[in-house]
Amino acid sequence: MSGTGRPVPLVTSAELARVLGLSARTIQRYRQAGVLVPDVVSPGGHARWNVERVRERLRQLATERQE
């Protein structure tokens, strides 16, 4: 849930890649390396992501690289 009490929409890896302008393979690599962790993983292994949380994580990584 978000701070407003509403559920946060979760997206597939392909949708996440499209929104962020990355390839789906990049999302897969980041997941395999532990750089990104999905919010939900289905019993079948399918990831669902909170786009804003991923954006924030990528911002953190970019800031860490610059330091």
mmCIF file with all atom_site columns, C-alpha atoms in Angstrom:
data_model
loop_
_atom_site.group_PDB
_atom_site.id
_atom_site.type_symbol
_atom_site.label_atom_id
_atom_site.label_alt_id
_atom_site.label_comp_id
_atom_site.label_asym_id
_atom_site.label_entity_id
_atom_site.label_seq_id
_atom_site.pdbx_PDB_ins_code
_atom_site.Cartn_x
_atom_site.Cartn_y
_atom_site.Cartn_z
_atom_site.occupancy
_atom_site.B_iso_or_equiv
_atom_site.pdbx_formal_charge
_atom_site.auth_seq_id
_atom_site.auth_comp_id
_atom_site.auth_asym_id
_atom_site.auth_atom_id
_atom_site.pdbx_PDB_model_num
ATOM 1  C CA . MET A 1 1  ? 0.000  0.000   0.000   1.00 0.00 ? 1  MET A CA 1
ATOM 2  C CA . SER A 1 2  ? 1.060  3.534   -0.621  1.00 0.00 ? 2  SER A CA 1
ATOM 3  C CA . GLY A 1 3  ? 1.137  6.279   1.986   1.00 0.00 ? 3  GLY A CA 1
ATOM 4  C CA . THR A 1 4  ? -2.405 7.178   0.916   1.00 0.00 ? 4  THR A CA 1
ATOM 5  C CA . GLY A 1 5  ? -3.727 3.732   1.829   1.00 0.00 ? 5  GLY A CA 1
ATOM 6  C CA . ARG A 1 6  ? -4.249 2.752   -1.795  1.00 0.00 ? 6  ARG A CA 1
ATOM 7  C CA . PRO A 1 7  ? -2.618 -0.374  -3.207  1.00 0.00 ? 7  PRO A CA 1
ATOM 8  C CA . VAL A 1 8  ? 0.440  0.344   -5.342  1.00 0.00 ? 8  VAL A CA 1
ATOM 9  C CA . PRO A 1 9  ? 0.143  -1.071  -8.859  1.00 0.00 ? 9  PRO A CA 1
ATOM 10 C CA . LEU A 1 10 ? 2.748  -3.678  -9.681  1.00 0.00 ? 10 LEU A CA 1
ATOM 11 C CA . VAL A 1 11 ? 4.022  -4.321  -13.205 1.00 0.00 ? 11 VAL A CA 1
ATOM 12 C CA . THR A 1 12 ? 5.696  -7.194  -15.024 1.00 0.00 ? 12 THR A CA 1
ATOM 13 C CA . SER A 1 13 ? 9.387  -7.158  -15.865 1.00 0.00 ? 13 SER A CA 1
ATOM 14 C CA . ALA A 1 14 ? 8.608  -6.328  -19.496 1.00 0.00 ? 14 ALA A CA 1
ATOM 15 C CA . GLU A 1 15 ? 6.365  -3.430  -18.451 1.00 0.00 ? 15 GLU A CA 1
ATOM 16 C CA . LEU A 1 16 ? 9.018  -2.184  -16.038 1.00 0.00 ? 16 LEU A CA 1
ATOM 17 C CA . ALA A 1 17 ? 11.667 -2.262  -18.758 1.00 0.00 ? 17 ALA A CA 1
ATOM 18 C CA . ARG A 1 18 ? 9.400  -0.344  -21.143 1.00 0.00 ? 18 ARG A CA 1
ATOM 19 C CA . VAL A 1 19 ? 8.579  2.347   -18.553 1.00 0.00 ? 19 VAL A CA 1
ATOM 20 C CA . LEU A 1 20 ? 12.252 2.791   -17.626 1.00 0.00 ? 20 LEU A CA 1
ATOM 21 C CA . GLY A 1 21 ? 13.554 2.690   -21.194 1.00 0.00 ? 21 GLY A CA 1
ATOM 22 C CA . LEU A 1 22 ? 15.679 -0.386  -20.499 1.00 0.00 ? 22 LEU A CA 1
ATOM 23 C CA . SER A 1 23 ? 15.703 -3.781  -22.112 1.00 0.00 ? 23 SER A CA 1
ATOM 24 C CA . ALA A 1 24 ? 13.915 -6.678  -20.444 1.00 0.00 ? 24 ALA A CA 1
ATOM 25 C CA . ARG A 1 25 ? 17.268 -8.467  -20.404 1.00 0.00 ? 25 ARG A CA 1
ATOM 26 C CA . THR A 1 26 ? 18.793 -5.651  -18.345 1.00 0.00 ? 26 THR A CA 1
ATOM 27 C CA . ILE A 1 27 ? 16.029 -6.041  -15.767 1.00 0.00 ? 27 ILE A CA 1
ATOM 28 C CA . GLN A 1 28 ? 16.686 -9.801  -15.709 1.00 0.00 ? 28 GLN A CA 1
ATOM 29 C CA . ARG A 1 29 ? 20.437 -9.263  -15.244 1.00 0.00 ? 29 ARG A CA 1
ATOM 30 C CA . TYR A 1 30 ? 19.892 -6.774  -12.424 1.00 0.00 ? 30 TYR A CA 1
ATOM 31 C CA . ARG A 1 31 ? 17.537 -9.226  -10.747 1.00 0.00 ? 31 ARG A CA 1
ATOM 32 C CA . GLN A 1 32 ? 19.948 -12.150 -11.092 1.00 0.00 ? 32 GLN A CA 1
ATOM 33 C CA . ALA A 1 33 ? 22.788 -10.037 -9.689  1.00 0.00 ? 33 ALA A CA 1
ATOM 34 C CA . GLY A 1 34 ? 20.652 -8.931  -6.734  1.00 0.00 ? 34 GLY A CA 1
ATOM 35 C CA . VAL A 1 35 ? 20.819 -5.281  -7.802  1.00 0.00 ? 35 VAL A CA 1
ATOM 36 C CA . LEU A 1 36 ? 17.028 -5.148  -8.057  1.00 0.00 ? 36 LEU A CA 1
ATOM 37 C CA . VAL A 1 37 ? 14.646 -7.237  -5.964  1.00 0.00 ? 37 VAL A CA 1
ATOM 38 C CA . PRO A 1 38 ? 11.021 -7.602  -7.072  1.00 0.00 ? 38 PRO A CA 1
ATOM 39 C CA . ASP A 1 39 ? 8.222  -6.685  -4.705  1.00 0.00 ? 39 ASP A CA 1
ATOM 40 C CA . VAL A 1 40 ? 6.409  -9.942  -5.415  1.00 0.00 ? 40 VAL A CA 1
ATOM 41 C CA . VAL A 1 41 ? 7.467  -13.239 -6.989  1.00 0.00 ? 41 VAL A CA 1
ATOM 42 C CA . SER A 1 42 ? 4.714  -15.623 -8.038  1.00 0.00 ? 42 SER A CA 1
ATOM 43 C CA . PRO A 1 43 ? 4.944  -19.350 -7.291  1.00 0.00 ? 43 PRO A CA 1
ATOM 44 C CA . GLY A 1 44 ? 5.934  -19.744 -10.947 1.00 0.00 ? 44 GLY A CA 1
ATOM 45 C CA . GLY A 1 45 ? 8.851  -17.332 -10.505 1.00 0.00 ? 45 GLY A CA 1
ATOM 46 C CA . HIS A 1 46 ? 7.315  -14.315 -12.265 1.00 0.00 ? 46 HIS A CA 1
ATOM 47 C CA . ALA A 1 47 ? 8.384  -10.963 -10.816 1.00 0.00 ? 47 ALA A CA 1
ATOM 48 C CA . ARG A 1 48 ? 6.129  -7.992  -10.161 1.00 0.00 ? 48 ARG A CA 1
ATOM 49 C CA . TRP A 1 49 ? 7.621  -4.576  -9.556  1.00 0.00 ? 49 TRP A CA 1
ATOM 50 C CA . ASN A 1 50 ? 6.734  -1.236  -8.008  1.00 0.00 ? 50 ASN A CA 1
ATOM 51 C CA . VAL A 1 51 ? 8.030  1.207   -10.638 1.00 0.00 ? 51 VAL A CA 1
ATOM 52 C CA . GLU A 1 52 ? 8.681  4.054   -8.197  1.00 0.00 ? 52 GLU A CA 1
ATOM 53 C CA . ARG A 1 53 ? 10.639 1.806   -5.852  1.00 0.00 ? 53 ARG A CA 1
ATOM 54 C CA . VAL A 1 54 ? 12.821 0.603   -8.735  1.00 0.00 ? 54 VAL A CA 1
ATOM 55 C CA . ARG A 1 55 ? 13.377 4.180   -9.932  1.00 0.00 ? 55 ARG A CA 1
ATOM 56 C CA . GLU A 1 56 ? 14.525 5.148   -6.446  1.00 0.00 ? 56 GLU A CA 1
ATOM 57 C CA . ARG A 1 57 ? 16.899 2.166   -6.296  1.00 0.00 ? 57 ARG A CA 1
ATOM 58 C CA . LEU A 1 58 ? 18.406 3.078   -9.673  1.00 0.00 ? 58 LEU A CA 1
ATOM 59 C CA . ARG A 1 59 ? 18.868 6.678   -8.459  1.00 0.00 ? 59 ARG A CA 1
ATOM 60 C CA . GLN A 1 60 ? 20.694 5.361   -5.383  1.00 0.00 ? 60 GLN A CA 1
ATOM 61 C CA . LEU A 1 61 ? 22.981 3.283   -7.556  1.00 0.00 ? 61 LEU A CA 1
ATOM 62 C CA . ALA A 1 62 ? 23.752 6.242   -9.814  1.00 0.00 ? 62 ALA A CA 1
ATOM 63 C CA . THR A 1 63 ? 24.563 8.419   -6.793  1.00 0.00 ? 63 THR A CA 1
ATOM 64 C CA . GLU A 1 64 ? 26.818 5.747   -5.284  1.00 0.00 ? 64 GLU A CA 1
ATOM 65 C CA . ARG A 1 65 ? 28.717 5.459   -8.577  1.00 0.00 ? 65 ARG A CA 1
ATOM 66 C CA . GLN A 1 66 ? 29.365 9.195   -8.655  1.00 0.00 ? 66 GLN A CA 1
ATOM 67 C CA . GLU A 1 67 ? 30.841 9.257   -5.152  1.00 0.00 ? 67 GLU A CA 1
#
